[in-house]
Short mmCIF file of C-alpha atoms in Angstrom, two decimals:
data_model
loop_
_atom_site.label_atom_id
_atom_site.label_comp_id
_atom_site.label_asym_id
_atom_site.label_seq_id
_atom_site.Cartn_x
_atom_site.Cartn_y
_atom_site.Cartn_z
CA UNK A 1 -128.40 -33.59 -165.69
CA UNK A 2 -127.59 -30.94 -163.44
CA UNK A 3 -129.27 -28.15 -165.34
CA UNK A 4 -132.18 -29.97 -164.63
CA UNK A 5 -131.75 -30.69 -161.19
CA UNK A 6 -131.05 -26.84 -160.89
CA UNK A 7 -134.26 -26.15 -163.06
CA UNK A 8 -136.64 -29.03 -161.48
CA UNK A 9 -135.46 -27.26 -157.80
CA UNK A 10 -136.23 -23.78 -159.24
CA UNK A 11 -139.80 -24.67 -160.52
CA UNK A 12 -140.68 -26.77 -156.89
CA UNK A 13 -139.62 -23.40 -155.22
CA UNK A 14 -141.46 -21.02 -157.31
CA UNK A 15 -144.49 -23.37 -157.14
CA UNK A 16 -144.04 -23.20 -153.27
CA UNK A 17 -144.28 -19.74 -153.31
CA UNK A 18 -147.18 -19.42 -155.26
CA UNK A 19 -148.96 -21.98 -152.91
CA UNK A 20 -147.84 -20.31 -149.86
CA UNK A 21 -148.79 -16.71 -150.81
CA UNK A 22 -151.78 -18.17 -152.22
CA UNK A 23 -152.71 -19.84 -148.59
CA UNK A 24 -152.06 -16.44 -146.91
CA UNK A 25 -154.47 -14.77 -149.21
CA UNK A 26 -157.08 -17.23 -148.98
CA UNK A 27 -156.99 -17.64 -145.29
CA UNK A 28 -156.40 -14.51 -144.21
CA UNK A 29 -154.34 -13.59 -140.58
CA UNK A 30 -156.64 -11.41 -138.22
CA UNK A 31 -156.15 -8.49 -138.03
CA UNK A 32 -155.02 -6.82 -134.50
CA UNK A 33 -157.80 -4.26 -133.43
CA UNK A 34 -160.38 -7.19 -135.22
CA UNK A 35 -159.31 -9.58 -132.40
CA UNK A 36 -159.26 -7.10 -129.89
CA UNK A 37 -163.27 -6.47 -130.77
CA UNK A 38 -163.96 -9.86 -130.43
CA UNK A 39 -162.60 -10.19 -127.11
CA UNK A 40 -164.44 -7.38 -126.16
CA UNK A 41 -167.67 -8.80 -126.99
CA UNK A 42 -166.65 -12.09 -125.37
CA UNK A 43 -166.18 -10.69 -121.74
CA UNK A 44 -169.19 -9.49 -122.26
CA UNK A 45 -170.91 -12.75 -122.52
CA UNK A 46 -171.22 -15.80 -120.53
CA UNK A 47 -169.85 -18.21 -123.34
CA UNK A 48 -168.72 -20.97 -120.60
CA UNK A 49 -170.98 -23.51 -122.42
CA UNK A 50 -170.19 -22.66 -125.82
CA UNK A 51 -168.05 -24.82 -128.22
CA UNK A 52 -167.18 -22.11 -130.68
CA UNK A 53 -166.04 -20.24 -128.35
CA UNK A 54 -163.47 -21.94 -126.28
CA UNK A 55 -160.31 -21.31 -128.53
CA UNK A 56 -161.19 -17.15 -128.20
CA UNK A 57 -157.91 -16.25 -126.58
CA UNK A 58 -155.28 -13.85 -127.01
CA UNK A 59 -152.98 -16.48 -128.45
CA UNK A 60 -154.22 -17.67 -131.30
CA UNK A 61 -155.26 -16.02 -134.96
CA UNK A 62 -159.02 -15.01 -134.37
CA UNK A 63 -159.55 -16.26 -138.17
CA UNK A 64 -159.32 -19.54 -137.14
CA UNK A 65 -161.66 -19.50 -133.79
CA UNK A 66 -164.65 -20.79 -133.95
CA UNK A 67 -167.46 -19.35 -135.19
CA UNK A 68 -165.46 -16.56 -137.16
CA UNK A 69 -164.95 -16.05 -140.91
CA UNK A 70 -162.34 -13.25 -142.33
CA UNK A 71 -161.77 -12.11 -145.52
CA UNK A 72 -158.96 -12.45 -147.52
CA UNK A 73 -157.18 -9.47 -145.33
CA UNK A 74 -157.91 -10.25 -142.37
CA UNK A 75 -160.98 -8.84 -141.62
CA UNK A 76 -164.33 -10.71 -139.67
CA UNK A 77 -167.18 -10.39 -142.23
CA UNK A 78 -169.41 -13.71 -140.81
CA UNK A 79 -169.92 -14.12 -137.37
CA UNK A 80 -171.81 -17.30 -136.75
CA UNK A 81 -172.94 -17.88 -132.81
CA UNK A 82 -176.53 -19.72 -133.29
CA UNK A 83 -177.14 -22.37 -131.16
CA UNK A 84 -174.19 -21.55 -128.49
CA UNK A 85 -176.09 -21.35 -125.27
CA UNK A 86 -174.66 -17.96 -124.71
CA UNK A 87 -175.92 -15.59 -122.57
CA UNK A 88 -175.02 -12.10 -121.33
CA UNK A 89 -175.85 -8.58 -122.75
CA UNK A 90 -175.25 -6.64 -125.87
CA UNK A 91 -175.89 -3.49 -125.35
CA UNK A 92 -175.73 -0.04 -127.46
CA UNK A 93 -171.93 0.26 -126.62
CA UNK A 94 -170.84 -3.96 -127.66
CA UNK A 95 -167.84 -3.97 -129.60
CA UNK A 96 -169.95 -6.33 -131.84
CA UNK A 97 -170.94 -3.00 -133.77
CA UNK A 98 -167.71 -1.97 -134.02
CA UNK A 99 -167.19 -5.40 -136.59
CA UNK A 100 -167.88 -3.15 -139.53
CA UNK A 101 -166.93 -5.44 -142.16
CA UNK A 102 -169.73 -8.37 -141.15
CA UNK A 103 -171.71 -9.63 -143.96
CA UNK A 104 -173.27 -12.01 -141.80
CA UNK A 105 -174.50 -12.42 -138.46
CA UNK A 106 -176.11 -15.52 -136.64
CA UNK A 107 -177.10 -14.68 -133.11
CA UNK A 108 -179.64 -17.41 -132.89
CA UNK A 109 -180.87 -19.34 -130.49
CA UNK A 110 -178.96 -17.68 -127.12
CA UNK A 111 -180.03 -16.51 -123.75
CA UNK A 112 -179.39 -12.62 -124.27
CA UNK A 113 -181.10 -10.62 -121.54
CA UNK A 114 -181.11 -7.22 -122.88
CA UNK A 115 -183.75 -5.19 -124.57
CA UNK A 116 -183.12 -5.13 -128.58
CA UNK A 117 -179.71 -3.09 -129.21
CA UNK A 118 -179.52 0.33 -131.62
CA UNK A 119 -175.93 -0.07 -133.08
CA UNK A 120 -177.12 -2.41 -135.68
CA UNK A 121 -177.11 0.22 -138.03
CA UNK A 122 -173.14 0.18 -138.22
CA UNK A 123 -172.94 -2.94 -139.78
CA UNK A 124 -173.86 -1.56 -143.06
CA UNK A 125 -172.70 -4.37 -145.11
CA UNK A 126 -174.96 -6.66 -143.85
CA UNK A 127 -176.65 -9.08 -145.57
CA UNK A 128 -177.35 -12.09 -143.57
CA UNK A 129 -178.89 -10.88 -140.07
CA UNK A 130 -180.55 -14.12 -138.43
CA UNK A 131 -181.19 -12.66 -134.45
CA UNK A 132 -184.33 -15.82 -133.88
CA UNK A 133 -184.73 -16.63 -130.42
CA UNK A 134 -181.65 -14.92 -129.21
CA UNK A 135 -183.04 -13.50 -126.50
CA UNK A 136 -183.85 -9.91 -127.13
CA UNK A 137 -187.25 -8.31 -125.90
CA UNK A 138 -189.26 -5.01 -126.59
CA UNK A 139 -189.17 -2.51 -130.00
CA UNK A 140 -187.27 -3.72 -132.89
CA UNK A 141 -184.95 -0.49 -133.37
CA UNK A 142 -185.07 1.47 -136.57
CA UNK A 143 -181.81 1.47 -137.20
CA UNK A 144 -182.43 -2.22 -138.57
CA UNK A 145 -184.40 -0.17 -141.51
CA UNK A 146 -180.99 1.20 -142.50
CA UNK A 147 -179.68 -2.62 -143.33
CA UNK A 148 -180.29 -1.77 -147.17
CA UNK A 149 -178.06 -4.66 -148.30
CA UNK A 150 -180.21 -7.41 -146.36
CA UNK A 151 -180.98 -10.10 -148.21
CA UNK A 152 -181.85 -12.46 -145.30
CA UNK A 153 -183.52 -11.26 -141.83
CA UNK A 154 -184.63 -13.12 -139.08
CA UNK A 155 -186.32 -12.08 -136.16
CA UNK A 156 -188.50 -14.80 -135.10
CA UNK A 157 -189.44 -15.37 -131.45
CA UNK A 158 -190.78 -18.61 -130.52
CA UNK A 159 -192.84 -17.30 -127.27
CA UNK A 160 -192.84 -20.67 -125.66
CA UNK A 161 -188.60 -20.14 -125.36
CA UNK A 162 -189.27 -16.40 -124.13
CA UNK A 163 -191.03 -16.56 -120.91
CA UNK A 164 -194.00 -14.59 -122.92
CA UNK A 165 -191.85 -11.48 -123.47
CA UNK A 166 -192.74 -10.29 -127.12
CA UNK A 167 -191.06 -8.26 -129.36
CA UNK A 168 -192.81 -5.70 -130.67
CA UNK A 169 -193.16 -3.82 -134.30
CA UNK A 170 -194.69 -1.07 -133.29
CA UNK A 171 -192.49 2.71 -133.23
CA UNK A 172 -191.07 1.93 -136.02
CA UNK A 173 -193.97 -0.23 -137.68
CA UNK A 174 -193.44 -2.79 -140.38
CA UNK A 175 -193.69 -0.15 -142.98
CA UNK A 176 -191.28 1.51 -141.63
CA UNK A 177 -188.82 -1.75 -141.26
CA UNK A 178 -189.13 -2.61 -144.82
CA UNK A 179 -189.48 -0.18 -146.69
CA UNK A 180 -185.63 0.64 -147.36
CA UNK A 181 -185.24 -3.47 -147.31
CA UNK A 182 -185.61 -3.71 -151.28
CA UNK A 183 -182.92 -6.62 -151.78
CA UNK A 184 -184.93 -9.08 -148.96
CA UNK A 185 -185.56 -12.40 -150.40
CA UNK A 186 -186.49 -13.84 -147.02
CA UNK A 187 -188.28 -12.73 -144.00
CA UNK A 188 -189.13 -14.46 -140.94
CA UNK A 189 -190.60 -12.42 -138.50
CA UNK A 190 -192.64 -15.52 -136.46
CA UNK A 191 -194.08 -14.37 -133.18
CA UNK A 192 -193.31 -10.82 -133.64
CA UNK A 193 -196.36 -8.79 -132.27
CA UNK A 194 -196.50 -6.09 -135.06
CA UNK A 195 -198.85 -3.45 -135.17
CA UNK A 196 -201.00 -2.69 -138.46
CA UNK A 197 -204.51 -1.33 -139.05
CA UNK A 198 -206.78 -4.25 -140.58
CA UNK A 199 -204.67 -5.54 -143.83
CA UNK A 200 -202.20 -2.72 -144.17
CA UNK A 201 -199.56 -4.99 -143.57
CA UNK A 202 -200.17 -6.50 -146.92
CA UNK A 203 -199.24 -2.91 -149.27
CA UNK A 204 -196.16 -2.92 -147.09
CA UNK A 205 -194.79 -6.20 -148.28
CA UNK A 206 -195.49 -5.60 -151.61
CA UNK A 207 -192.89 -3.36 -152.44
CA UNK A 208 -190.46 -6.50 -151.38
CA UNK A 209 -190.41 -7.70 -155.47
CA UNK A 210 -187.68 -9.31 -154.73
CA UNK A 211 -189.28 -11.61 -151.73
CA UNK A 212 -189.00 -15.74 -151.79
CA UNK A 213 -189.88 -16.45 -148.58
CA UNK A 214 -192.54 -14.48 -145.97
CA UNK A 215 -193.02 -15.75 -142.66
CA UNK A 216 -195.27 -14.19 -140.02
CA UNK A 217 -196.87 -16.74 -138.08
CA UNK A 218 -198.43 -15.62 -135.07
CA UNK A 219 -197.94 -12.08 -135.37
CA UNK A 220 -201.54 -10.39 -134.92
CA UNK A 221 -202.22 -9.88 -138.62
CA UNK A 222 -205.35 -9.22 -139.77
CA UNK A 223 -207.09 -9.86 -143.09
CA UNK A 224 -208.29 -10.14 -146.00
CA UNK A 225 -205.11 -11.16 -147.44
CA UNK A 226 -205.05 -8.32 -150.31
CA UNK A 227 -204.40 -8.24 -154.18
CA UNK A 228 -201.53 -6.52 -153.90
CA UNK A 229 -199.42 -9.47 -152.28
CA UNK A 230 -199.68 -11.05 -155.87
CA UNK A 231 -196.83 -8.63 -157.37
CA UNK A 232 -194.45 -10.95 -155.03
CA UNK A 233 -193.82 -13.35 -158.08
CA UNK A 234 -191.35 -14.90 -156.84
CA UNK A 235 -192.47 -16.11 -153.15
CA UNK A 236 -191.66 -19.92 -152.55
CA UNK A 237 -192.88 -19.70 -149.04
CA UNK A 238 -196.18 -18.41 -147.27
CA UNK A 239 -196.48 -18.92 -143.97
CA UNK A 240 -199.29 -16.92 -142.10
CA UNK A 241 -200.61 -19.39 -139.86
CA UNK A 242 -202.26 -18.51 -136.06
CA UNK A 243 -203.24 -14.98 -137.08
CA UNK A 244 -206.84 -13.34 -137.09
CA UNK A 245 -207.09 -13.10 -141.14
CA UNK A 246 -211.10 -14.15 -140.86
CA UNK A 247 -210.78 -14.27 -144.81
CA UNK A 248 -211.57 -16.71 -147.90
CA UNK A 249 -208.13 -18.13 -149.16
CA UNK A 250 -206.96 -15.64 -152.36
CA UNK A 251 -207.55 -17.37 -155.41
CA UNK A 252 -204.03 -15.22 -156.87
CA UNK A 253 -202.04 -18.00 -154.63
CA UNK A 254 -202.27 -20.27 -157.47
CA UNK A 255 -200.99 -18.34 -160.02
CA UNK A 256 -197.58 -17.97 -158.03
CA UNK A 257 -195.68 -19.89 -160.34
CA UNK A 258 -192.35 -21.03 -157.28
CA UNK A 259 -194.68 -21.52 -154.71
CA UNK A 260 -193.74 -25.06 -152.30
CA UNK A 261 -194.80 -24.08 -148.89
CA UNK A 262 -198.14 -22.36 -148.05
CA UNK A 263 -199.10 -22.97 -144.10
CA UNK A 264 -202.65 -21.26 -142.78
CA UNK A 265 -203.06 -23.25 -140.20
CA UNK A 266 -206.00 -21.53 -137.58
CA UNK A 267 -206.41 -18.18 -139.11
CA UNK A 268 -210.37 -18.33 -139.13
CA UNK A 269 -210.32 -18.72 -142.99
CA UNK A 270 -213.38 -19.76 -144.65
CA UNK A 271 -215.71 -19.93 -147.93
CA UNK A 272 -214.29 -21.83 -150.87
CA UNK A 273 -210.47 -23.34 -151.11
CA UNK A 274 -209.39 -22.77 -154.46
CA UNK A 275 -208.91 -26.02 -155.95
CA UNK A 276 -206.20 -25.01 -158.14
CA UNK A 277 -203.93 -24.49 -155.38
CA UNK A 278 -203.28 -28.39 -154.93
CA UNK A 279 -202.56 -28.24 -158.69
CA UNK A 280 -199.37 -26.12 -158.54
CA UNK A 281 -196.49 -28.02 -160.34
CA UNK A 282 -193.97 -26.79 -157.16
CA UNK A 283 -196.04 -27.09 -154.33
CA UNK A 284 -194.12 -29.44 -151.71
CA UNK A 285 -196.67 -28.45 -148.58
CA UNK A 286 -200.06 -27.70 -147.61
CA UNK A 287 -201.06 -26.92 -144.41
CA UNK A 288 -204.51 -25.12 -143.25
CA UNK A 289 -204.97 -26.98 -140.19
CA UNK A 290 -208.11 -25.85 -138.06
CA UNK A 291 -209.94 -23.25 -139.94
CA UNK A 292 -213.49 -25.01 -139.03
CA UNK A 293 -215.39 -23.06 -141.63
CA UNK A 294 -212.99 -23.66 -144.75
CA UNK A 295 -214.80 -25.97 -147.38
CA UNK A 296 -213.67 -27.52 -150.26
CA UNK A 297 -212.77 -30.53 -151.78
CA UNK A 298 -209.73 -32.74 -153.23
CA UNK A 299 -209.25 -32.43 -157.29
CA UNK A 300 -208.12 -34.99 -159.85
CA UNK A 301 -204.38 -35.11 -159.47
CA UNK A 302 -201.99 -35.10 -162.50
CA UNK A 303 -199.15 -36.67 -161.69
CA UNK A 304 -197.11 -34.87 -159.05
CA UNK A 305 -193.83 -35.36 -157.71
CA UNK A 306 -193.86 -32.23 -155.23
CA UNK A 307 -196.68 -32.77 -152.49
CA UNK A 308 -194.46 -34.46 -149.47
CA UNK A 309 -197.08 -32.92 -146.84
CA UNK A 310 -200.74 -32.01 -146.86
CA UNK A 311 -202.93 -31.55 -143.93
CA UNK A 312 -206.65 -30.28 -144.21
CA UNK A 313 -207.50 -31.41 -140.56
CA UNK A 314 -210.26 -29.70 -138.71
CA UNK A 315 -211.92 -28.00 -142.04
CA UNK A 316 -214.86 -28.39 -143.77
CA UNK A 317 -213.26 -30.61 -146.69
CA UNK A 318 -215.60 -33.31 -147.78
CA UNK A 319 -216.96 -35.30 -150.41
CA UNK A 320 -214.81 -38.20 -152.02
CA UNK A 321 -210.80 -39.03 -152.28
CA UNK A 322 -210.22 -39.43 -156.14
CA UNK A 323 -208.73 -41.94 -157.49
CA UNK A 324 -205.87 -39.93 -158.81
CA UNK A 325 -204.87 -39.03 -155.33
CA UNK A 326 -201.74 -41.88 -156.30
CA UNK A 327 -200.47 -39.14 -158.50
CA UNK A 328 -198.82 -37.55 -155.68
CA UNK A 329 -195.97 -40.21 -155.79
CA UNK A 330 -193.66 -38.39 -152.65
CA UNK A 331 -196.25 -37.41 -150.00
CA UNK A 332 -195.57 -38.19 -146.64
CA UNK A 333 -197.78 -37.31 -145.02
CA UNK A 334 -201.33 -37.05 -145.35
CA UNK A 335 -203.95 -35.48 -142.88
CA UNK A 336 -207.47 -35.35 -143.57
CA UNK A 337 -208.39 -35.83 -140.28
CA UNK A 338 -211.53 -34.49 -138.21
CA UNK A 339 -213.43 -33.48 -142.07
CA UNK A 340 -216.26 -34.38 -144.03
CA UNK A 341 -214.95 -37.00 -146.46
CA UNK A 342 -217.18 -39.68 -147.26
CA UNK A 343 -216.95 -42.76 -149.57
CA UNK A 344 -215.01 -45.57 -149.69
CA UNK A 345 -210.98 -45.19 -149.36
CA UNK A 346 -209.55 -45.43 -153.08
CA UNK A 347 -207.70 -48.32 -153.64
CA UNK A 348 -204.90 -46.54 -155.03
CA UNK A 349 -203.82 -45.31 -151.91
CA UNK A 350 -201.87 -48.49 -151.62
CA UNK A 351 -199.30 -46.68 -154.05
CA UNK A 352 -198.18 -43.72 -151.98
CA UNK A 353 -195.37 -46.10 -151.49
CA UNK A 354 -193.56 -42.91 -149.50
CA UNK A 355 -196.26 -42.65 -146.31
CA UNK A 356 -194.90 -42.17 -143.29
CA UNK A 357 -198.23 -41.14 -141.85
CA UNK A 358 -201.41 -41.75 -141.93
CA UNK A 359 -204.88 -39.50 -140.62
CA UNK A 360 -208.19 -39.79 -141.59
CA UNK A 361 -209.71 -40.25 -138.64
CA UNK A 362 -213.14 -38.59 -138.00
CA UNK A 363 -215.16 -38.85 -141.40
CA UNK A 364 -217.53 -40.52 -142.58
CA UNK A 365 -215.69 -42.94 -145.10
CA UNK A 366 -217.04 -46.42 -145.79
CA UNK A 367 -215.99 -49.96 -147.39
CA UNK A 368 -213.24 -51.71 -146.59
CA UNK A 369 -209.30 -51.14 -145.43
CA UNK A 370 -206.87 -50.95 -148.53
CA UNK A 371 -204.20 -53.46 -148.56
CA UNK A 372 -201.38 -51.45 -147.13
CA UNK A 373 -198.37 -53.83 -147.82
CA UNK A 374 -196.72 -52.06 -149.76
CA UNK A 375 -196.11 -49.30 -147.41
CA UNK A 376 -192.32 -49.67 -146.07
CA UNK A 377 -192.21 -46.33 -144.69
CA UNK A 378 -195.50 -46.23 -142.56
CA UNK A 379 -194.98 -45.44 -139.03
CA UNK A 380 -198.21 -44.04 -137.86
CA UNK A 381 -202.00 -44.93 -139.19
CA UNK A 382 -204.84 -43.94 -137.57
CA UNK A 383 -208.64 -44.40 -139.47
CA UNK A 384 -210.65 -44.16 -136.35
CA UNK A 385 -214.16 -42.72 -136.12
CA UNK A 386 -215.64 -43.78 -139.24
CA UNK A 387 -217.90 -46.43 -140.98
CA UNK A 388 -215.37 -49.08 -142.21
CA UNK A 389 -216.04 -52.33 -142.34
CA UNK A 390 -214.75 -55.55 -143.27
CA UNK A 391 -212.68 -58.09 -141.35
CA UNK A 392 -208.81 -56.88 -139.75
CA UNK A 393 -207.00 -60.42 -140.21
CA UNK A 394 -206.87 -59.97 -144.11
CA UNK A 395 -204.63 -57.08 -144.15
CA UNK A 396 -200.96 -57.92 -144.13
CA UNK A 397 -199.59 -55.61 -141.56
CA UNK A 398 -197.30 -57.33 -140.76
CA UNK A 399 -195.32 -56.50 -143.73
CA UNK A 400 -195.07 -52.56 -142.21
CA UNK A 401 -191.68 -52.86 -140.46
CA UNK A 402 -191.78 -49.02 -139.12
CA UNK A 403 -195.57 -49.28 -137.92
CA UNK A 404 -195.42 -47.74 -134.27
CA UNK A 405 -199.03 -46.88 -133.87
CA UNK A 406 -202.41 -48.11 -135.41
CA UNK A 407 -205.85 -46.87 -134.33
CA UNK A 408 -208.77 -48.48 -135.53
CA UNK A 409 -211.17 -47.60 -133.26
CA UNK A 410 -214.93 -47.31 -133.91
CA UNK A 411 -215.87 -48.58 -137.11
CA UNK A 412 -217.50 -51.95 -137.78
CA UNK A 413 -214.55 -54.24 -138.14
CA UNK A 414 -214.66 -57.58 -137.39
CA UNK A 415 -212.34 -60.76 -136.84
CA UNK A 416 -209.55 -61.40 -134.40
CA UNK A 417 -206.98 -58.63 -134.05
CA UNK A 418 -203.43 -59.80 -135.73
CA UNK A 419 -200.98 -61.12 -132.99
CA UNK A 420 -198.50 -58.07 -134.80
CA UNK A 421 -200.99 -55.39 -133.79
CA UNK A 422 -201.45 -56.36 -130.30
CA UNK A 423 -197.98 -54.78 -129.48
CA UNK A 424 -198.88 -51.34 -130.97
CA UNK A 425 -199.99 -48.24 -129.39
#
């Protein structure tokens, strides 16, 4: 009995051990001259509102402050500020380039008043740089070109948070950002004002095999969208809405076999929408809101359990809804507004049992209101500005428990308005 006492206390202590030493490995204890850069950067910053970084004090291990990841010895390789309503300056000298070992850095969403820093090029193992609306204004520096591990980068400015001050792609261009950036899988560049004769912009990107997702809304790009963005197999997201592409939509877009977002929304487009774009087996959302001069019309749907968002508003779409349109079992939302549809309203809309809203106001469609009862989800319906007809009381809206706003306006309905309408706005 007592050799096993002795042997039961010898295995709970060498099991200790192992999950102690274990612990220390896996957590990590910051290193000295690693804390002292963080403090650094933190005098540097007004961080009086920020949550993360309350605990940054001299006392206690900087691998367990806020914000802060280390590696297993000690060392900070995430830094994760976003959303921290910090403000301040980094400048050329910040300690935050001194952080050698980051391998990811979230600056976004802060109040930094300072032109872009240079030192990014010191952080060499990189590969998670998200600076979006964190305040910094003027030339993106070249050093970020140097960044050859980036996977992810993120320089979006929304200009409505900036007090309309830009920044700029322009000494170094785009072609010179990218080109060393062969790893990227995603980049957002939103609101960027980047300078490119006509469609160049499109041969620079195409090197970037390796791209899923391509933002670059709003940055004063220029079309046709070219050919040569087709050897990006892999891109899952296109977003190049609100720029000056004055171009017929590329018919290679549906031969992009991952593709779920594609938004190109008021960038002049026109001619012919390729039909076979709605017919792509990932595609979760289409969105070419206001391009006036964009024709085409809705195919027969197979079934699809993708689509969660398409909006056509303010084109030239037109002729009828199929049928099949209850094929797209998860959309949400569905905006046909301010086209040229015509014909009646298909009866199988009644099955997109997933609507949350509603918009085909301002056509020309005809016949009678569907029976929407089976729509739980519906918040939002608005069919004004066509040629319906038929009378309001026989529809049992008041089966729609998330209905907030209904507009019926000028068609030719008749009967008394349901006492569950009168409420809604």
């Amino acid at each position: 009995m007592r050799i096993s006492l002795l042997s039961w206390l010898f295995f709970y202590s060498y099991i200790a051990t192992i999950f102690i030493i274990t612990a220390v490995l896996v957590s990590g204890e910051c290193q000295s001259h690693q804390q002292e850069l963080l403090l650094g950067l933190g005098k540097t910053l007004n961080s009086s509102l920020s949550a993360k970084m309350r605990n940054w004090n001299q006392s206690t291990d900087c691998c367990s402050w806020g914000g802060i990841t280390c590696d297993q010895s000690g060392r900070v390789i995430i830094l994760d500020l976003s959303n921290q309503l910090i403000s301040g300056t980094i400048d050329n000298s910040s300690s935050l380039f001194n952080l050698q070992h980051l391998q990811q850095l979230n600056l976004a969403y802060n109040t930094l008043s300072f032109s872009f820093p240079c030192g990014f090029d010191k952080l060499s193992n990189l590969s998670y740089l998200n600076l979006s609306n964190a305040g910094f204004t003027g030339q993106v520096p070249a050093e970020i070109s140097s960044l050859t591990n980036l996977i992810t980068l993120d320089l979006s400015v929304n200009l409505f948070l900036r007090d309309g001050r830009p920044l700029k792609l322009e000494k170094p261009n785009l072609k010179m950002l990218v080109e060393n950036l062969t790893r990227l899988r995603s980049l957002h560049l939103d609101g960027v004002k980047i300078s490119a004769r006509g469609n160049e912009w499109c041969k620079w990107l195409s090197s970037l095999t390796n791209l899923e997702e391509l933002s670059m809304s709003n940055c004063n790009l220029s079309g046709p969208i070219e050919d040569s963005l087709q050897k990006l197999k892999n891109l899952s997201i296109i977003h190049l809405d609100r720029n000056n592409l004055s171009a017929v939509v590329p018919a290679f877009l549906a031969h992009l076999p991952n593709l779920t977002s594609l938004r190109l929304s008021s960038c002049g487009l026109h001619g012919q929408f390729p039909r076979e774009i709605l017919q792509v087996r990932m595609l979760q959302s289409l969105d070419v809101l206001d391009n006036e001069k964009l024709q085409g019309s809705l195919p027969e749907f197979h079934h699809n359990g993708s689509l969660q968002n398409l909006v056509l508003s303010g084109t030239n779409f037109s002729r009828s809804l199929p049928q099949s349109i209850d094929k797209l079992v998860n959309l949400t939302r569905l905006d046909l507004s301010s086209c040229n549809f015509s014909g009646a309203i298909p009866s199988s809309v009644s099955n997109l049992q997933q609507l949350v809203y509603l918009d085909l106001s301002f056509n020309n469609f005809t016949g009678q209101i569907p029976c929407f009862d089976l729509f739980k989800n519906l918040a939002r319906v608005d069919l004004s500005y066509n040629k319906l007809s038929g009378k309001i009381e026989s529809f049992k809206w008041e089966d729609l428990p998330n209905l907030t706003r209904i507009d019926l306006r000028h068609n030719s309905l008749n009967g008394n308005i349901p006492s569950s309408l009168v409420a809604l706005h």
